[in-house]
Structure formats: structure tokens, C-alpha cells
Amino acid sequence: MKYKIQTTAPFGWADLKHTEDGTHYHVELFLTEAEALNEIAQYPDPSDYRVVAADEASDLCLYA
């Protein structure tokens, strides 16, 4: 199973995505829950994020 990070948003949870070219955004997947939790620990306010299974639906997309 793979994992991803979601961030809290005004109307639910949104997948956290990354880009290498500034235009195409992709969900960053982690092989273990521990890897994803370690990533969150680096953020200024980790309470704004959660780790979920990669197949968990998001409530909205912040990268439209």
C-alpha cells in the first residue's frame, strides 16, 4: 500500500501535490506511512496535514 499527504482546506481535505516544471502537478506518493509522517514533521504546522492511503479520495483540488 502507498500513502499520500492531504492538507486541510475550507471545505474538506485536498491532496498535496508537487511539480518539477511549474505546470504539471502530481500527487507525491510514499511507500510507507512513516515516510509520509516524516515529511509532514518538516512542515511549519503539521496539524494542517494528514496521511491517508493513496486511494483515499480528496474533497477538492487546490491545483486547478
PDB file of C-alpha atoms in Angstrom:
ATOM      1  CA  MET A   1       0.000   0.000   0.000  1.00  0.00           C
ATOM      2  CA  LYS A   2       1.171   3.531  -0.756  1.00  0.00           C
ATOM      3  CA  TYR A   3       0.339   6.701   1.130  1.00  0.00           C
ATOM      4  CA  LYS A   4      -0.144  10.382   0.368  1.00  0.00           C
ATOM      5  CA  ILE A   5      -0.488  13.618   2.301  1.00  0.00           C
ATOM      6  CA  GLN A   6      -3.627  15.708   2.376  1.00  0.00           C
ATOM      7  CA  THR A   7      -3.932  19.275   3.621  1.00  0.00           C
ATOM      8  CA  THR A   8      -6.929  20.822   5.323  1.00  0.00           C
ATOM      9  CA  ALA A   9      -8.933  23.258   3.209  1.00  0.00           C
ATOM     10  CA  PRO A  10     -12.057  25.347   3.851  1.00  0.00           C
ATOM     11  CA  PHE A  11     -14.375  22.627   2.524  1.00  0.00           C
ATOM     12  CA  GLY A  12     -12.545  19.406   3.376  1.00  0.00           C
ATOM     13  CA  TRP A  13      -9.224  17.785   2.518  1.00  0.00           C
ATOM     14  CA  ALA A  14      -7.095  18.223  -0.610  1.00  0.00           C
ATOM     15  CA  ASP A  15      -4.234  16.106  -1.912  1.00  0.00           C
ATOM     16  CA  LEU A  16      -0.853  17.727  -1.531  1.00  0.00           C
ATOM     17  CA  LYS A  17       0.860  17.791  -4.927  1.00  0.00           C
ATOM     18  CA  HIS A  18       4.245  18.752  -6.290  1.00  0.00           C
ATOM     19  CA  THR A  19       5.631  19.908  -9.610  1.00  0.00           C
ATOM     20  CA  GLU A  20       9.010  19.848 -11.239  1.00  0.00           C
ATOM     21  CA  ASP A  21       8.190  22.135 -14.168  1.00  0.00           C
ATOM     22  CA  GLY A  22       5.722  24.561 -12.553  1.00  0.00           C
ATOM     23  CA  THR A  23       2.781  23.440 -14.683  1.00  0.00           C
ATOM     24  CA  HIS A  24       2.089  19.731 -14.186  1.00  0.00           C
ATOM     25  CA  TYR A  25       1.190  18.788 -10.613  1.00  0.00           C
ATOM     26  CA  HIS A  26       1.269  15.226  -9.306  1.00  0.00           C
ATOM     27  CA  VAL A  27       0.350  13.623  -6.006  1.00  0.00           C
ATOM     28  CA  GLU A  28       3.515  12.629  -4.176  1.00  0.00           C
ATOM     29  CA  LEU A  29       3.252   9.020  -3.032  1.00  0.00           C
ATOM     30  CA  PHE A  30       5.169   7.425  -0.187  1.00  0.00           C
ATOM     31  CA  LEU A  31       5.957   3.730   0.213  1.00  0.00           C
ATOM     32  CA  THR A  32       5.261   3.747   3.955  1.00  0.00           C
ATOM     33  CA  GLU A  33       3.110   5.717   6.339  1.00  0.00           C
ATOM     34  CA  ALA A  34       6.256   6.519   8.338  1.00  0.00           C
ATOM     35  CA  GLU A  35       7.863   8.220   5.316  1.00  0.00           C
ATOM     36  CA  ALA A  36       4.794  10.418   4.860  1.00  0.00           C
ATOM     37  CA  LEU A  37       4.687  11.269   8.564  1.00  0.00           C
ATOM     38  CA  ASN A  38       8.376  12.223   8.455  1.00  0.00           C
ATOM     39  CA  GLU A  39       7.610  14.585   5.553  1.00  0.00           C
ATOM     40  CA  ILE A  40       4.773  16.226   7.498  1.00  0.00           C
ATOM     41  CA  ALA A  41       7.062  16.696  10.502  1.00  0.00           C
ATOM     42  CA  GLN A  42       9.150  19.080   8.347  1.00  0.00           C
ATOM     43  CA  TYR A  43       6.212  21.455   7.738  1.00  0.00           C
ATOM     44  CA  PRO A  44       5.710  24.598   9.878  1.00  0.00           C
ATOM     45  CA  ASP A  45       2.282  23.446  11.180  1.00  0.00           C
ATOM     46  CA  PRO A  46       1.967  19.644  10.851  1.00  0.00           C
ATOM     47  CA  SER A  47      -1.550  19.724  12.313  1.00  0.00           C
ATOM     48  CA  ASP A  48      -2.806  21.080   8.951  1.00  0.00           C
ATOM     49  CA  TYR A  49      -1.956  17.759   7.252  1.00  0.00           C
ATOM     50  CA  ARG A  50      -2.849  14.096   7.451  1.00  0.00           C
ATOM     51  CA  VAL A  51      -1.574  10.864   5.933  1.00  0.00           C
ATOM     52  CA  VAL A  52      -4.058   8.670   4.081  1.00  0.00           C
ATOM     53  CA  ALA A  53      -3.951   5.662   1.791  1.00  0.00           C
ATOM     54  CA  ALA A  54      -3.122   6.589  -1.804  1.00  0.00           C
ATOM     55  CA  ASP A  55      -6.618   5.595  -2.955  1.00  0.00           C
ATOM     56  CA  GLU A  56      -8.388   7.907  -0.465  1.00  0.00           C
ATOM     57  CA  ALA A  57     -10.472  10.468  -2.332  1.00  0.00           C
ATOM     58  CA  SER A  58      -9.826  14.161  -1.819  1.00  0.00           C
ATOM     59  CA  ASP A  59     -12.682  16.617  -1.270  1.00  0.00           C
ATOM     60  CA  LEU A  60     -11.292  19.205  -3.678  1.00  0.00           C
ATOM     61  CA  CYS A  61      -8.307  20.085  -5.878  1.00  0.00           C
ATOM     62  CA  LEU A  62      -6.175  23.087  -4.989  1.00  0.00           C
ATOM     63  CA  TYR A  63      -4.207  22.879  -8.235  1.00  0.00           C
ATOM     64  CA  ALA A  64      -6.860  23.577 -10.857  1.00  0.00           C
TER      65      ALA A  64
END
